[in-house]
């Protein structure tokens, strides 16, 4: 993989979640493919979404059935990590009932009736990436649990035609890598949950001349916990991770630390609770 160019990575269809089987695939060639960047609803038989676009695209859509011993959450996390490794920027994501009705996503947006499932057990994200030749790519990932408890993933991956206007994409900078979500446990000493590939990617991006590594510490607020204690836990974890980064070759003078604690709640289930979010900003 190290020999692949950014163009090859961006243009290649995302590798499937290992514990899944391909059910169907379909080519997507359209001068006005509908892509949503906000929750969906239906009013008088018309699709409504605060931010959506009909785009000229060329690519493919694939549906996967998860193995019974795998979970939709695992599949969602897999694709999030894969997109992060490709340096793709998430333009919109939602989870559960906040996405809107699953039946609308299944039938009206994706045209795949089998994706009609439980509104409370669905996730959607759309991410953008840029190839070295300037081609822009979008990747959509939708996961859902059906009433029979079978779980599916729908992935769309396509290039954008000339002149396509994508909300939020044109303002996304390829100078920003992350955030890398690093959950932690502890209160005096801390244990961090992150993969070796995450550390390697972080080191590689931080090695660029002038790169700044920003660590933002978050914490939950326990029922019997004071605000000060919650903030102190977030501060301790962030400073501890900063020391870990220094040991793997990212010096403290290259880092900036921000402590948020419980002050900024996130809807994304992966961005909740005790965690440090790490972002690399290139010069």
XYZ file of C-alpha atoms in Angstrom:
283
model
C 0.000 0.000 0.000
C 2.895 2.365 0.685
C 3.678 2.452 -3.044
C 0.192 3.547 -4.077
C -0.213 7.165 -5.115
C -2.857 9.362 -3.530
C -4.689 9.270 -6.865
C -4.883 5.489 -6.839
C -6.098 5.450 -3.244
C -8.726 8.120 -3.801
C -10.076 6.562 -6.990
C -10.159 2.930 -5.856
C -13.442 1.595 -4.517
C -13.162 1.236 -0.714
C -12.101 -2.230 0.356
C -15.115 -4.075 1.828
C -15.562 -4.701 5.516
C -13.928 -8.133 5.968
C -16.935 -9.731 7.689
C -19.369 -9.017 4.872
C -20.468 -10.480 1.555
C -21.233 -8.576 -1.621
C -24.938 -8.778 -2.449
C -25.313 -6.422 -5.406
C -23.365 -3.829 -7.347
C -24.539 -1.227 -9.804
C -22.872 1.371 -11.987
C -23.654 5.003 -11.273
C -23.447 7.283 -14.317
C -25.575 10.371 -13.978
C -25.685 14.027 -14.791
C -27.789 14.674 -11.682
C -27.146 12.037 -8.994
C -28.870 12.981 -5.732
C -26.564 13.307 -2.716
C -27.745 14.484 0.700
C -25.677 16.531 3.135
C -28.334 16.801 5.846
C -31.161 14.626 7.267
C -33.925 13.537 4.932
C -37.680 13.931 5.262
C -40.658 13.551 2.952
C -43.337 16.210 2.522
C -46.283 15.648 0.160
C -44.367 12.816 -1.511
C -41.371 15.068 -2.134
C -37.897 14.555 -0.684
C -36.811 17.421 1.508
C -33.353 18.016 2.924
C -31.817 21.268 4.089
C -28.661 20.658 2.057
C -28.636 18.393 -0.975
C -27.282 18.443 -4.518
C -27.781 16.747 -7.863
C -24.304 16.101 -9.201
C -22.639 14.831 -12.400
C -20.933 11.623 -11.249
C -19.319 8.427 -12.513
C -18.802 5.458 -10.210
C -20.441 2.520 -8.522
C -22.719 1.467 -5.673
C -22.313 -1.789 -3.755
C -24.447 -3.482 -1.098
C -22.972 -5.840 1.465
C -24.632 -8.226 3.905
C -22.831 -8.494 7.228
C -21.991 -11.880 8.701
C -24.151 -12.799 11.682
C -21.197 -12.577 14.057
C -20.364 -9.025 12.926
C -22.100 -5.776 13.839
C -23.156 -2.683 11.981
C -21.144 -0.564 14.416
C -17.986 -2.487 13.542
C -18.620 -1.968 9.853
C -19.261 1.749 10.339
C -16.044 2.129 12.355
C -14.108 0.209 9.691
C -15.189 2.559 6.896
C -14.539 5.623 9.040
C -10.976 4.462 9.674
C -10.505 3.601 6.004
C -11.669 7.057 4.896
C -9.494 8.707 7.500
C -6.482 6.750 6.236
C -7.291 8.067 2.727
C -7.328 11.600 4.155
C -10.977 11.982 3.137
C -12.963 14.732 4.846
C -16.394 13.910 6.253
C -18.873 16.443 4.859
C -21.934 15.170 6.747
C -22.859 12.297 9.017
C -25.852 11.294 11.101
C -26.994 8.423 13.263
C -30.340 6.892 14.243
C -33.598 8.792 13.998
C -31.726 12.063 13.411
C -31.033 10.838 9.841
C -34.739 10.685 9.006
C -36.785 7.641 8.024
C -34.900 4.595 6.794
C -37.598 3.805 4.229
C -36.872 7.116 2.480
C -33.130 6.467 2.366
C -33.727 2.940 1.052
C -36.361 3.584 -1.598
C -36.116 7.241 -2.541
C -32.406 7.986 -2.150
C -30.549 4.733 -2.870
C -33.244 2.779 -4.748
C -32.494 -0.372 -2.726
C -35.636 -1.611 -0.928
C -33.702 -4.183 1.111
C -32.061 -1.296 2.993
C -35.393 -0.388 4.598
C -34.751 -0.984 8.293
C -35.083 0.460 11.763
C -34.933 4.244 11.988
C -33.088 4.002 15.312
C -30.451 1.651 13.861
C -29.012 3.421 10.846
C -25.978 5.566 10.085
C -25.014 7.673 7.089
C -21.933 9.614 6.098
C -20.621 11.311 2.991
C -16.925 12.112 2.622
C -14.863 13.875 -0.024
C -11.313 13.200 -1.163
C -8.994 14.772 -3.713
C -6.740 12.834 -6.108
C -3.347 14.146 -7.187
C -4.710 14.934 -10.659
C -7.341 17.199 -9.095
C -10.251 14.790 -9.519
C -12.734 15.024 -6.665
C -14.264 11.842 -5.244
C -17.252 11.307 -2.958
C -17.839 8.221 -0.820
C -21.226 7.501 0.808
C -21.645 4.839 3.485
C -25.050 3.835 4.864
C -25.522 1.055 7.425
C -28.845 -0.296 8.686
C -30.391 -3.079 10.766
C -33.531 -4.612 9.278
C -36.491 -5.910 11.257
C -35.179 -9.479 10.889
C -31.916 -8.283 12.528
C -29.844 -8.779 9.352
C -27.494 -5.850 8.844
C -26.440 -4.226 5.582
C -23.930 -1.694 4.307
C -24.484 0.382 1.177
C -21.413 2.126 -0.271
C -21.341 4.584 -3.167
C -18.025 5.798 -4.569
C -17.817 8.101 -7.563
C -15.841 10.870 -9.195
C -17.378 14.288 -9.690
C -17.799 15.861 -13.099
C -16.422 19.271 -14.004
C -18.312 22.122 -12.453
C -19.991 20.062 -9.735
C -20.700 22.210 -6.688
C -20.556 20.159 -3.484
C -21.629 21.829 -0.226
C -18.630 22.068 2.061
C -16.225 20.232 -0.254
C -14.674 23.227 -1.965
C -13.821 24.702 1.429
C -12.210 21.510 2.765
C -8.445 21.856 2.981
C -6.100 18.985 2.248
C -3.858 20.564 4.871
C -6.012 19.041 7.616
C -5.647 15.406 8.663
C -8.087 14.079 11.256
C -9.472 14.179 13.743
C -8.096 10.882 14.986
C -10.363 9.748 17.854
C -8.409 8.226 20.762
C -10.656 6.969 23.612
C -9.056 6.762 27.050
C -9.637 5.178 30.437
C -8.310 6.161 33.841
C -8.009 9.130 36.156
C -4.416 9.191 37.426
C -2.755 6.996 34.836
C -4.398 6.647 31.442
C -4.881 3.848 28.920
C -5.458 4.816 25.301
C -7.294 2.777 22.656
C -5.740 3.266 19.235
C -4.276 1.132 16.488
C -0.666 0.912 15.334
C -1.770 2.090 11.877
C -3.254 5.225 13.467
C 0.049 6.010 15.182
C 1.962 5.420 11.957
C -0.333 7.666 9.905
C -0.130 10.360 12.559
C 3.680 10.211 12.626
C 3.886 10.423 8.845
C 1.627 13.469 8.620
C 3.310 15.182 11.557
C 6.704 14.696 9.874
C 5.808 17.229 7.171
C 7.696 20.484 7.550
C 5.765 23.036 9.588
C 2.991 20.623 10.640
C 1.198 21.353 13.902
C -0.464 18.587 15.950
C -3.548 19.702 17.865
C -4.828 17.601 20.779
C -8.344 18.354 22.037
C -9.348 16.647 25.287
C -12.963 15.651 25.948
C -14.568 13.997 28.957
C -17.992 12.809 30.034
C -19.650 14.238 33.144
C -20.510 11.544 35.657
C -23.735 11.716 37.670
C -21.853 12.416 40.895
C -18.848 14.149 39.318
C -18.053 17.842 39.565
C -17.320 19.892 36.467
C -13.805 20.617 37.725
C -13.078 16.910 38.178
C -14.310 16.148 34.664
C -12.157 18.904 33.188
C -9.138 17.754 35.163
C -9.568 14.219 33.861
C -9.657 15.518 30.291
C -6.598 17.663 30.935
C -4.655 14.784 32.460
C -5.475 12.445 29.594
C -4.570 15.020 26.939
C -1.252 15.845 28.567
C -0.539 12.126 28.985
C -1.214 11.482 25.281
C 1.001 14.453 24.455
C 3.840 12.698 26.268
C 3.125 9.504 24.307
C 3.352 11.448 21.039
C 6.664 12.934 22.132
C 8.016 9.424 22.726
C 7.048 8.310 19.191
C 8.772 11.271 17.584
C 6.325 14.197 17.718
C 7.993 16.763 20.027
C 6.022 18.856 22.473
C 6.930 22.111 20.739
C 5.090 20.835 17.655
C 1.894 20.229 19.645
C -0.978 22.411 20.815
C -3.303 21.279 23.616
C -6.933 22.319 24.082
C -9.118 21.031 26.928
C -12.870 20.990 26.251
C -14.102 18.459 28.822
C -17.878 17.940 28.654
C -18.676 21.396 27.250
C -19.258 20.482 23.564
C -21.571 17.450 23.095
C -21.474 15.634 19.745
C -24.271 13.704 18.003
C -21.833 11.278 16.397
C -21.702 8.178 18.686
C -17.959 7.847 17.999
C -17.316 11.368 19.281
C -18.723 11.064 22.772
C -17.348 10.313 26.214
C -13.731 10.250 27.360
C -11.467 10.785 24.353
C -8.724 12.901 22.845
C -9.162 14.076 19.250
C -5.892 14.573 17.381
C -5.637 16.681 14.221
C -2.567 17.484 12.102
C -2.524 20.831 10.282
C 0.121 21.180 7.596
C 1.736 24.482 6.763
